[in-house]
């Protein structure tokens, strides 16, 4: 099956700093990548959708200046949390969509972000 | 707007017993439906999907799901649960093409397995 990796798997950063999370599709070309946020014991909340070479489309209520998403190639997307604060602490999961609609999404293992 | 409802937040079954996790969706057109499983601290793994055709879908790990249009349901079943099946299960529907083909997730059902 299609594999998606995320790096780092966990990260601790100080309040006010920025942190970058990488999402890679290892054995397929992800025409579309999705970024989710998940709070403990809750479902996934879609943050944004990105297509290679295009600007990301953010969901309502998600601060695009805080959560910078770049989809530079068909195998790499990055999420940068800028000026992180403790309330940004969460589990971030990316997925890659393969082929045409309806996309079958393959999920990465997630990144645990803790802001101190 | 599309939505997915998983009525059961937490279910406990004994090992070896059968399992059914409920999922109801709201969608005007033909839905594209998924079941995912998530172990603690992990990403999501696809169990099975329904796009069209046979309404009884077989997945990995011995799971199956049945699409019932008349009931707007896509319930997940397993005839005999193993202790390793303890995890969080999510049902999801894909939004329309002009809405970006995004996944709408249910709230999730946490499955516990008693020895």
XYZ file of C-alpha atoms in Angstrom:
231
model
C 0.000 0.000 0.000
C 0.907 3.639 -0.341
C 3.121 4.975 2.428
C 3.249 8.447 3.912
C 5.909 9.513 6.374
C 6.039 12.470 8.725
C 9.006 14.076 10.370
C 9.484 14.638 13.192
C 7.226 12.187 15.013
C 7.288 14.428 18.038
C 8.650 17.859 18.792
C 8.834 20.160 21.779
C 9.355 23.840 21.183
C 9.286 27.025 23.223
C 6.478 29.505 22.968
C 7.124 32.090 20.251
C 9.294 29.881 18.075
C 8.363 28.245 14.782
C 8.369 24.573 13.952
C 8.223 22.808 10.613
C 6.624 19.407 10.021
C 7.368 17.446 6.850
C 5.000 15.080 5.112
C 6.315 12.811 2.366
C 4.621 10.312 0.101
C 7.244 7.600 -0.245
C 5.968 5.423 -3.060
C 3.349 7.450 -4.873
C 2.766 10.916 -6.193
C 0.346 12.815 -4.014
C -1.471 15.268 -6.229
C -3.307 16.537 -3.187
C -2.179 16.621 0.410
C -4.298 17.280 3.451
C -3.337 18.491 6.916
C -5.379 17.581 9.967
C -5.283 18.434 13.614
C -6.488 16.068 16.283
C -7.114 16.790 19.944
C -7.086 13.982 22.506
C -10.086 11.697 22.268
C -11.462 13.665 19.346
C -11.876 13.228 15.641
C -9.666 14.720 12.948
C -10.217 18.320 12.005
C -9.174 19.275 8.492
C -6.950 22.335 8.505
C -6.100 22.750 4.840
C -5.845 21.133 1.443
C -2.899 21.672 -0.833
C -2.206 20.816 -4.425
C 1.314 20.663 -5.777
C 2.494 24.057 -6.915
C -0.597 25.876 -5.702
C -1.500 27.814 -2.624
C -3.178 25.832 0.095
C -6.892 26.130 0.705
C -7.582 26.648 4.397
C -10.696 25.616 6.240
C -12.777 28.242 7.908
C -11.309 29.323 11.205
C -7.769 28.173 10.467
C -5.236 31.015 10.546
C -3.302 30.850 7.309
C -0.578 33.148 8.622
C -0.016 30.907 11.593
C -0.131 27.568 9.816
C 1.954 27.919 6.663
C 1.581 25.089 4.210
C 3.843 24.471 1.265
C 3.404 21.722 -1.314
C 6.574 22.083 -3.326
C 6.525 18.727 -5.075
C 4.309 15.729 -5.647
C 5.982 13.953 -2.756
C 6.538 16.663 -0.157
C 4.343 19.027 1.803
C 5.338 21.005 4.863
C 3.379 22.600 7.674
C 5.078 25.396 9.592
C 3.528 26.510 12.833
C 4.715 30.083 13.290
C 5.054 31.834 16.642
C 3.774 28.745 18.384
C 1.812 29.011 21.610
C 0.762 26.342 24.091
C -2.720 26.190 22.555
C -1.098 25.003 19.312
C -0.018 21.833 21.086
C -1.750 18.993 19.301
C -1.368 15.930 17.119
C -0.912 16.887 13.480
C -1.579 14.327 10.761
C -1.056 14.659 7.038
C -2.436 12.553 4.231
C -1.720 12.176 0.564
C -4.415 11.785 -2.042
C -3.643 9.607 -5.002
C -5.184 9.657 -8.443
C -8.397 11.266 -9.506
C -11.494 12.058 -7.477
C -12.606 10.497 -5.207
C -9.167 10.535 -3.734
C -8.136 7.659 -1.569
C -6.157 9.258 1.223
C -3.156 7.630 2.811
C -2.271 8.930 6.237
C 1.045 9.641 7.854
C 1.810 8.471 11.399
C 1.298 11.922 12.854
C 3.443 14.477 14.676
C 2.957 15.295 18.321
C 3.689 18.992 18.938
C 4.125 20.282 22.458
C 4.667 24.004 22.981
C 6.057 24.971 26.364
C -23.995 19.682 4.125
C -22.449 16.274 4.403
C -22.068 14.755 7.821
C -21.168 11.465 9.436
C -22.529 10.210 12.737
C -21.085 7.415 14.807
C -23.640 6.981 17.588
C -21.426 4.936 19.881
C -18.534 6.768 21.491
C -17.209 3.708 23.294
C -17.918 0.014 22.882
C -16.546 -2.883 24.891
C -16.720 -6.441 23.583
C -15.259 -9.702 24.766
C -12.483 -11.299 22.776
C -13.977 -13.733 20.294
C -17.351 -11.998 20.247
C -18.798 -10.373 17.164
C -18.605 -6.631 16.593
C -20.708 -4.053 14.807
C -19.808 -0.375 14.735
C -22.485 1.935 13.478
C -22.088 4.743 10.968
C -24.770 6.958 9.469
C -24.083 9.545 6.818
C -25.887 12.488 5.340
C -25.120 13.083 1.687
C -27.312 13.955 -1.263
C -25.528 12.047 -3.977
C -23.894 8.633 -4.117
C -21.489 8.595 -1.191
C -17.923 7.417 -1.197
C -17.399 5.877 2.231
C -14.425 4.754 4.272
C -13.625 3.099 7.557
C -10.277 3.871 9.186
C -8.663 2.536 12.344
C -6.289 4.482 14.582
C -4.131 3.008 17.310
C -3.038 5.346 20.126
C -0.523 7.922 18.954
C -0.641 6.670 15.390
C -2.006 7.776 12.049
C -5.014 6.257 10.347
C -5.058 2.967 8.513
C -7.653 2.267 5.851
C -9.789 -0.770 6.677
C -12.102 -0.675 3.695
C -13.920 1.605 1.304
C -17.119 1.707 -0.711
C -17.277 3.530 -4.024
C -19.843 1.508 -5.978
C -20.927 -2.018 -6.823
C -21.397 -4.758 -4.272
C -22.808 -3.225 -1.117
C -20.984 -5.706 1.112
C -17.354 -4.691 1.196
C -14.505 -6.799 2.500
C -11.542 -5.159 4.121
C -8.336 -5.971 5.897
C -7.990 -7.724 9.239
C -11.241 -9.643 8.736
C -13.488 -6.565 8.714
C -16.424 -6.018 6.435
C -18.989 -3.259 6.008
C -22.384 -3.084 4.388
C -23.684 -0.030 2.561
C -27.420 0.430 2.988
C -28.665 3.378 1.006
C -32.206 3.153 2.425
C -30.837 3.551 5.949
C -27.964 5.896 5.049
C -25.705 3.531 6.914
C -22.302 1.954 6.465
C -21.827 -0.275 9.494
C -18.558 -2.069 10.166
C -18.596 -5.694 11.303
C -16.217 -8.396 12.399
C -17.340 -11.907 13.322
C -14.702 -12.534 15.995
C -12.807 -9.752 17.700
C -9.163 -10.087 18.693
C -7.492 -8.182 21.522
C -5.362 -6.375 18.922
C -8.510 -4.809 17.446
C -8.730 -2.434 20.408
C -8.384 1.025 18.830
C -10.337 4.048 17.631
C -12.464 3.576 14.535
C -13.520 6.374 12.228
C -16.125 6.365 9.492
C -15.743 8.994 6.781
C -17.429 10.260 3.633
C -15.814 12.147 0.752
C -17.239 15.528 -0.149
C -18.174 16.432 -3.685
C -15.582 17.068 -6.358
C -16.306 20.785 -6.389
C -15.823 20.813 -2.643
C -12.315 19.466 -2.906
C -12.920 15.806 -2.279
C -12.299 16.247 1.428
C -12.988 13.628 4.041
C -15.692 14.299 6.580
C -15.082 12.152 9.652
C -17.436 10.862 12.254
C -16.685 11.407 15.901
C -15.039 8.038 16.224
C -15.835 4.921 18.243
C -13.345 3.653 20.782
C -13.283 -0.119 20.933
C -12.121 -1.920 24.048
C -11.685 -5.691 24.077
C -12.136 -7.713 27.254
C -10.053 -10.869 27.682
